[in-house]
Amino acid sequence: MEHGLLGQIEDLCRALLSSRGEASGVAIARRVLDLYAHATPDERHAFLRSLAANFGPDRATIGDAWSAYEREATPATLAAMIHAVEPPRQELFRRLNFAPGGTAALLAMREDLLGCGAEGELKSVDADLVHLFASWFNRGFLRLRRIDWLTPADILERIIRYESVHEVQGWDDLQRRVYPADRRCFAFFHPSLAREPLIFVQVALTNQIPGAIGDLLTADRQVMPVEEVTTAVFYSISNCQLGLRSVSFGNFLIKQVVEELSRELPSLNTFVTLSPAPGFGGWLARVLDDPTGSGWSERETEAVKRVLGAPDWHRDAVALASIEKTMLALAAEYYLSIKTGSGEPIDPVARFHLGNGARLERLNWVADVSPKGLREAKGLMVNYLYDRRSIEANHEAYVGTGAIAASDAVSRHLRENARIR
Amino acid sequence: MEHGLLGQIEDLCRALLSSRGEASGVAIARRVLDLYAHATPDERHAFLRSLAANFGPDRATIGDAWSAYEREATPATLAAMIHAVEPPRQELFRRLNFAPGGTAALLAMREDLLGCGAEGELKSVDADLVHLFASWFNRGFLRLRRIDWLTPADILERIIRYESVHEVQGWDDLQRRVYPADRRCFAFFHPSLAREPLIFVQVALTNQIPGAIGDLLTADRQVMPVEEVTTAVFYSISNCQLGLRSVSFGNFLIKQVVEELSRELPSLNTFVTLSPAPGFGGWLARVLDDPTGSGWSERETEAVKRVLGAPDWHRDAVALASIEKTMLALAAEYYLSIKTGSGEPIDPVARFHLGNGARLERLNWVADVSPKGLREAKGLMVNYLYDRRSIEANHEAYVGTGAIAASDAVSRHLRENARIR
Amino acid sequence: MEHGLLGQIEDLCRALLSSRGEASGVAIARRVLDLYAHATPDERHAFLRSLAANFGPDRATIGDAWSAYEREATPATLAAMIHAVEPPRQELFRRLNFAPGGTAALLAMREDLLGCGAEGELKSVDADLVHLFASWFNRGFLRLRRIDWLTPADILERIIRYESVHEVQGWDDLQRRVYPADRRCFAFFHPSLAREPLIFVQVALTNQIPGAIGDLLTADRQVMPVEEVTTAVFYSISNCQLGLRSVSFGNFLIKQVVEELSRELPSLNTFVTLSPAPGFGGWLARVLDDPTGSGWSERETEAVKRVLGAPDWHRDAVALASIEKTMLALAAEYYLSIKTGSGEPIDPVARFHLGNGARLERLNWVADVSPKGLREAKGLMVNYLYDRRSIEANHEAYVGTGAIAASDAVSRHLRENARIR
Amino acid sequence: MEHGLLGQIEDLCRALLSSRGEASGVAIARRVLDLYAHATPDERHAFLRSLAANFGPDRATIGDAWSAYEREATPATLAAMIHAVEPPRQELFRRLNFAPGGTAALLAMREDLLGCGAEGELKSVDADLVHLFASWFNRGFLRLRRIDWLTPADILERIIRYESVHEVQGWDDLQRRVYPADRRCFAFFHPSLAREPLIFVQVALTNQIPGAIGDLLTADRQVMPVEEVTTAVFYSISNCQLGLRSVSFGNFLIKQVVEELSRELPSLNTFVTLSPAPGFGGWLARVLDDPTGSGWSERETEAVKRVLGAPDWHRDAVALASIEKTMLALAAEYYLSIKTGSGEPIDPVARFHLGNGARLERLNWVADVSPKGLREAKGLMVNYLYDRRSIEANHEAYVGTGAIAASDAVSRHLRENARIR
């Protein structure tokens, strides 16, 4: 960064933190954000490093505060301690938020931070932003809004852009997802980002738990009269704001949407997802590469390899049938037996839903034959069931002991697994 | 507090902070706030003390974190340090905010806290709430709304209730303050408290700096066409939420209203207050009681005592004239020479406006002959001038050296003072 | 009217009706309405007479159109006939409505017309305005809005001003009528008069049919939980716009409010009014003056006269009891037997509700002891019942044969009547 | 129509017009519209014929009313006359409008009427609907709304569907027309048809009068900063509601948009269209077929024929240049000399803009090379200039004498024409 610009922003930041910031806070904040917005990537990076180096807490001050607090813990020594430990950049961020558009600008700043890795000293800057955003984007400040065909186009355009599970194929596809009487879409918004969804979920209303995504998204399906629906299927959840990574809304969103839909449609009795299995393909490849290491017989893995190796294999019903039992046993193992170092399933989507208290309800193979679905999961999809009566217990067990709530059907596949290999 | 209820709330709070809170946060938060809302004052007090005693940081953990951080300051040790120092009740408050109406409930909780003094250990609880509210009610999240005769009645009713400077005498008086073309009222709102103003300011548009409040509030005045106005007079600023005490919005409010009005009415060239002098009466009484100690001649103070001691003294024009010079000299001394231990004026309204960068522009005697105005300030009112060109310099000087920006006229009264006594 | 101004308006009106009006309609309409708004009452009257004299249909043209139509009725001759008969001022009014605020200005013009009697030739102008307003204020264009404590103050102020049955005693009284959970107020609005209610009804939710207005309006009553309410009492209906006289909304309003309330509160099973008897006092005075003519025995009428002649008679329970039977018999006669020339009850409120298909349910004496209630109705009030099962039949009978739907109780009073006199 | 259904609707219509309609108007109207909506095309046609045959005025009654009125023209005889002449179906339509959605249903009924030709007796029904709609859709009741990228998708979808001049090629094309800073779109709405635009205009902001549509619509153009724009180009005006045919809004729309844009962008000094020439192709073909009849030399017409007869002729710059002068002379003749029986230009777009008071400003050849532009107008487009100073005079001259306002440039082409042939 041209020394001038970095120095200029730093000076303004110090002014913002000083008494001048009290008199002219909005103006200074606006100026800082404006300079930052027009800076080059390198200049921004330099500024972020400066936040790490120059706007952190002072070790000596912390030491003194600790000595006083250690001697006697009083409200005053505690307050001094808290004040000494909080990095000044936290207050800086809060004051930058004085400017119109400040919240969006701070989210963009964190996007830059993540873009350059948020490594080393920058981790502290990132932690401060996350701490702040977690407080500001508190669930109590979020608003659930239905997304439908009466929603303004700029917001719908963002829905198209942010959808990350099953890509939206243009406006006609979007209309099919939000307009029909048996489709719903809900998003959380924050009052300071009125036109930016934070996270959204797409829901299909059906009369049974669906086993394949294609049936839900196809253009030539029958709309189901809402009087007949019994099941709400959450088939896509997408986070929209990179700048809010690790500030989590999904759990709240699903639960409030369950509430909303229950109120609107008392006939609903089942709330379930149709979810991708993004890690299954990779894991399976490793198993097939080294069946012995994974405890599978070569006979089984060779059969699987043969089928999956054929072109257009997912259209060959006979071949599919020949390995279905094995594939489901493998999937059951993937979900129930394979764990990360910290004892959780290796599938990120599974961690999310099981952590929310859902139950692994059903394994569906072949359920997603999109290129992505074939590539990442060999067509596997799963249903997680949100059963209000067991959500809390499932969650407690999962967090406490790592126990995974699974239906009998899924557990059976696992036993089958033991039998096969 | 019946042990059962306190124990029950505490258990729920611990659950809310634990993993159960992740699964059922909204429900648990709702339950806690509900129990609290229906508790007796004593039960609430007991809960607040429990927050101080049981939901603070752990000294040993802080000690360990400090040792690690002292050894090596890394993002990880800093993060551990920050986490160790932050009182768990801060996270508790954030999670209580998950509940619908949570923000309002937390404000009410702080009202309770202030109601029982926020003394001793409770000071830490109060500090945590203030820290949180300062972040949540960040200026960037506030919305300026005009209050006028198209405003919903429930909000207007709150304006009547919250007005703390010049009491609103019912709806007709309110209409006179918000309806005419030469009157304005603006308030800050927070998105989570949609029907509760946080602070509001009342403005009269005139063609000169007014010297008495009665002329502004009287029922039988002429409305001034907006084409003729040159001066915006901020004649009343009221904070509405006790629970937000020491979270300050006034400075921001005045400055944004100056911007709004400048945009709407380019002919405006003067932004000024007509403010009370709430501490003048008490200070004057002390001077009159002990003139020698305060350096005034008994001749002067006796004259003042004689006039102010008469019934209906404020109607006796001859008597008023006889002591006017002395009174203004006393007022000048009150504002410019008398300081608190920390070197600021003893008048709280002066501290607010001078701290914002305004200038003490004019002393007006007799300007407020309401019972309150006579009692608290012997009828004195003052104008503070907000001149955009000097606001920042005034503020800097005030904060840096305690210098008080005052007009030549006011300074002259002070010199007069020296001559008289 | 200064000839200049009248001539100027007339010229503009002719321009508006000509081809110039097609090019510059909005501008000319604005100019006409502006001149009219600033004209004196005499000038306005002159313009209204000019509308009658100069902007009516042409007799010769009608004659020709009739001849052609009489010869052969075709779409073309019918169209010519319709065009010839329609007074050009109707098109003029439509074009005046092009101007912003035109609808309100035309309503005000009709107020002026009614103010000067709408007599003689002006009757035709009035008929044209009524015809137009009936089309424009078609029920399909009206919007029902709830009036409550969240309603903007300017609209509430109009509710206070327009309430014509039980005067609103200031804002506190208004709040008692619209704020409590067991009170409702609904109004019809027109999109072009967004801040002007056209008609509104005030409703009390109770658990029985009330017999006195005081209990509903008193400041110190208990609010009834909405779970307990069974009865919606329409205790006041007020038309707001003089300019819309004889364009009738009341029937639609009551029926839609019945629908709204039924939806909101399924426990409601009774929809009833508590209505004044504005003509009863006058009629009774005539009976008491000339008992023989009216067929009453002097003994009865003398007793009534004696009681009603005493000061504060409505507080004398013993005296009231002594004539109650007679009074109710008289009231029954007033409602059921006494008719106008066209065969309808002489009470205007009765004509309205019976014409809507309601049933005269109960006579309440002494039910309204306000000065107005005592003066106009000697304290009498009545309940009209809106029973959805019989509304249409009641209405048909009333319109067809003049039959008045009345409860057994009311009919019994009438028979009592026959026995007494 | 099955006799039952027609009879049933007719009975309900009669009930609606009778006193029953007063008691239960909304319910009956809803029932009629519901039956109609579910009727077959033949049944609907039968009902429309019944409206013509059975719900028209009564000739004898008109005759009597005329006799009375002829004897003495009083407000009473005039009122009777007006009442006798107005077809009862007008009141029927007004009462059908009581039903929720009534206005939209009546528009759809007129679409049906136009769909079956509105011939013969049906012309009277059509005239009644037009008369009613002209009153209900009075300009004073319409609301101008900007259409942009914040507009709800359902309304944008209708813009795509209703655009009738330059077809919208999907959502990306739409975004290019409403989103960029130098594009505008405005529509009129009626309060009772909140989601249905009635008419809309698309505007390009430029710095010169454009001569070809392609430059405005192309995907790869530079957006012009609004500070630089001087010219607002109305390049497309589309009526949306077939049911409102011959109720005209275009004139009002253009003039209000001129006002809105002038307010928003004071730098605008030119308001101009870029308009199609839909009748030019047909007329030219007739000239070329029979040059002698039209007074053109065969040499000229043969040259034109040769060029226009070549494939992809519009891409051959040399050929275009060779006949440009002749083509513009022909176009000038088409606009300025060729008239309909009633003395107006034969081009419908010309009639609209010249009738509004615009001036024919420029002939542009080759300006529209879309298949439609080539087919209908051999690529010709024209600019009409809306100059506020001359609009009224132009309109008056056009309506009065048929004079066509044209720029010198256009007139020169006409003189050229004389010289050439």
Short mmCIF file of C-alpha atoms in Angstrom, two decimals, chain B residues 1-18 20 28-29 31-33 35-36 39 42-56 88-89 92 96 109:
data_model
loop_
_atom_site.label_atom_id
_atom_site.label_comp_id
_atom_site.label_asym_id
_atom_site.label_seq_id
_atom_site.Cartn_x
_atom_site.Cartn_y
_atom_site.Cartn_z
CA MET B 1 -37.33 -15.41 46.53
CA GLU B 2 -38.99 -18.70 47.10
CA HIS B 3 -36.04 -20.99 46.57
CA GLY B 4 -37.93 -22.93 43.95
CA LEU B 5 -38.38 -20.07 41.53
CA LEU B 6 -34.84 -18.73 41.81
CA GLY B 7 -33.45 -22.22 41.44
CA GLN B 8 -35.71 -22.84 38.48
CA ILE B 9 -34.59 -19.69 36.66
CA GLU B 10 -30.95 -20.38 37.43
CA ASP B 11 -31.25 -23.92 36.09
CA LEU B 12 -32.84 -22.64 32.92
CA CYS B 13 -30.09 -20.05 32.54
CA ARG B 14 -27.45 -22.74 32.88
CA ALA B 15 -29.30 -24.86 30.34
CA LEU B 16 -29.45 -21.90 28.02
CA LEU B 17 -25.68 -21.48 28.27
CA SER B 18 -25.11 -25.20 27.74
CA ARG B 20 -29.28 -27.60 25.40
CA ILE B 28 -35.66 -21.74 27.07
CA ALA B 29 -35.06 -18.00 26.69
CA ARG B 31 -39.35 -19.45 29.60
CA VAL B 32 -36.71 -17.55 31.59
CA LEU B 33 -38.07 -14.17 30.56
CA LEU B 35 -40.71 -16.46 34.79
CA TYR B 36 -38.80 -13.26 35.41
CA ALA B 39 -41.67 -12.71 39.57
CA ASP B 42 -37.80 -9.44 45.70
CA GLU B 43 -37.50 -12.48 43.49
CA ARG B 44 -36.15 -10.37 40.68
CA HIS B 45 -33.63 -8.78 42.97
CA ALA B 46 -32.48 -12.20 44.09
CA PHE B 47 -32.04 -13.25 40.49
CA LEU B 48 -30.01 -10.14 39.69
CA ARG B 49 -27.75 -10.88 42.67
CA SER B 50 -27.40 -14.42 41.40
CA LEU B 51 -26.28 -13.06 38.04
CA ALA B 52 -23.56 -11.15 39.88
CA ALA B 53 -22.52 -14.05 42.07
CA ASN B 54 -22.89 -17.06 39.79
CA PHE B 55 -22.58 -15.91 36.20
CA GLY B 56 -19.35 -13.96 36.36
CA PRO B 88 -20.75 -15.73 31.07
CA ARG B 89 -23.81 -13.59 31.82
CA LEU B 92 -26.58 -15.41 28.75
CA LEU B 96 -32.11 -14.43 26.32
CA MET B 109 -34.36 -6.10 33.55
#
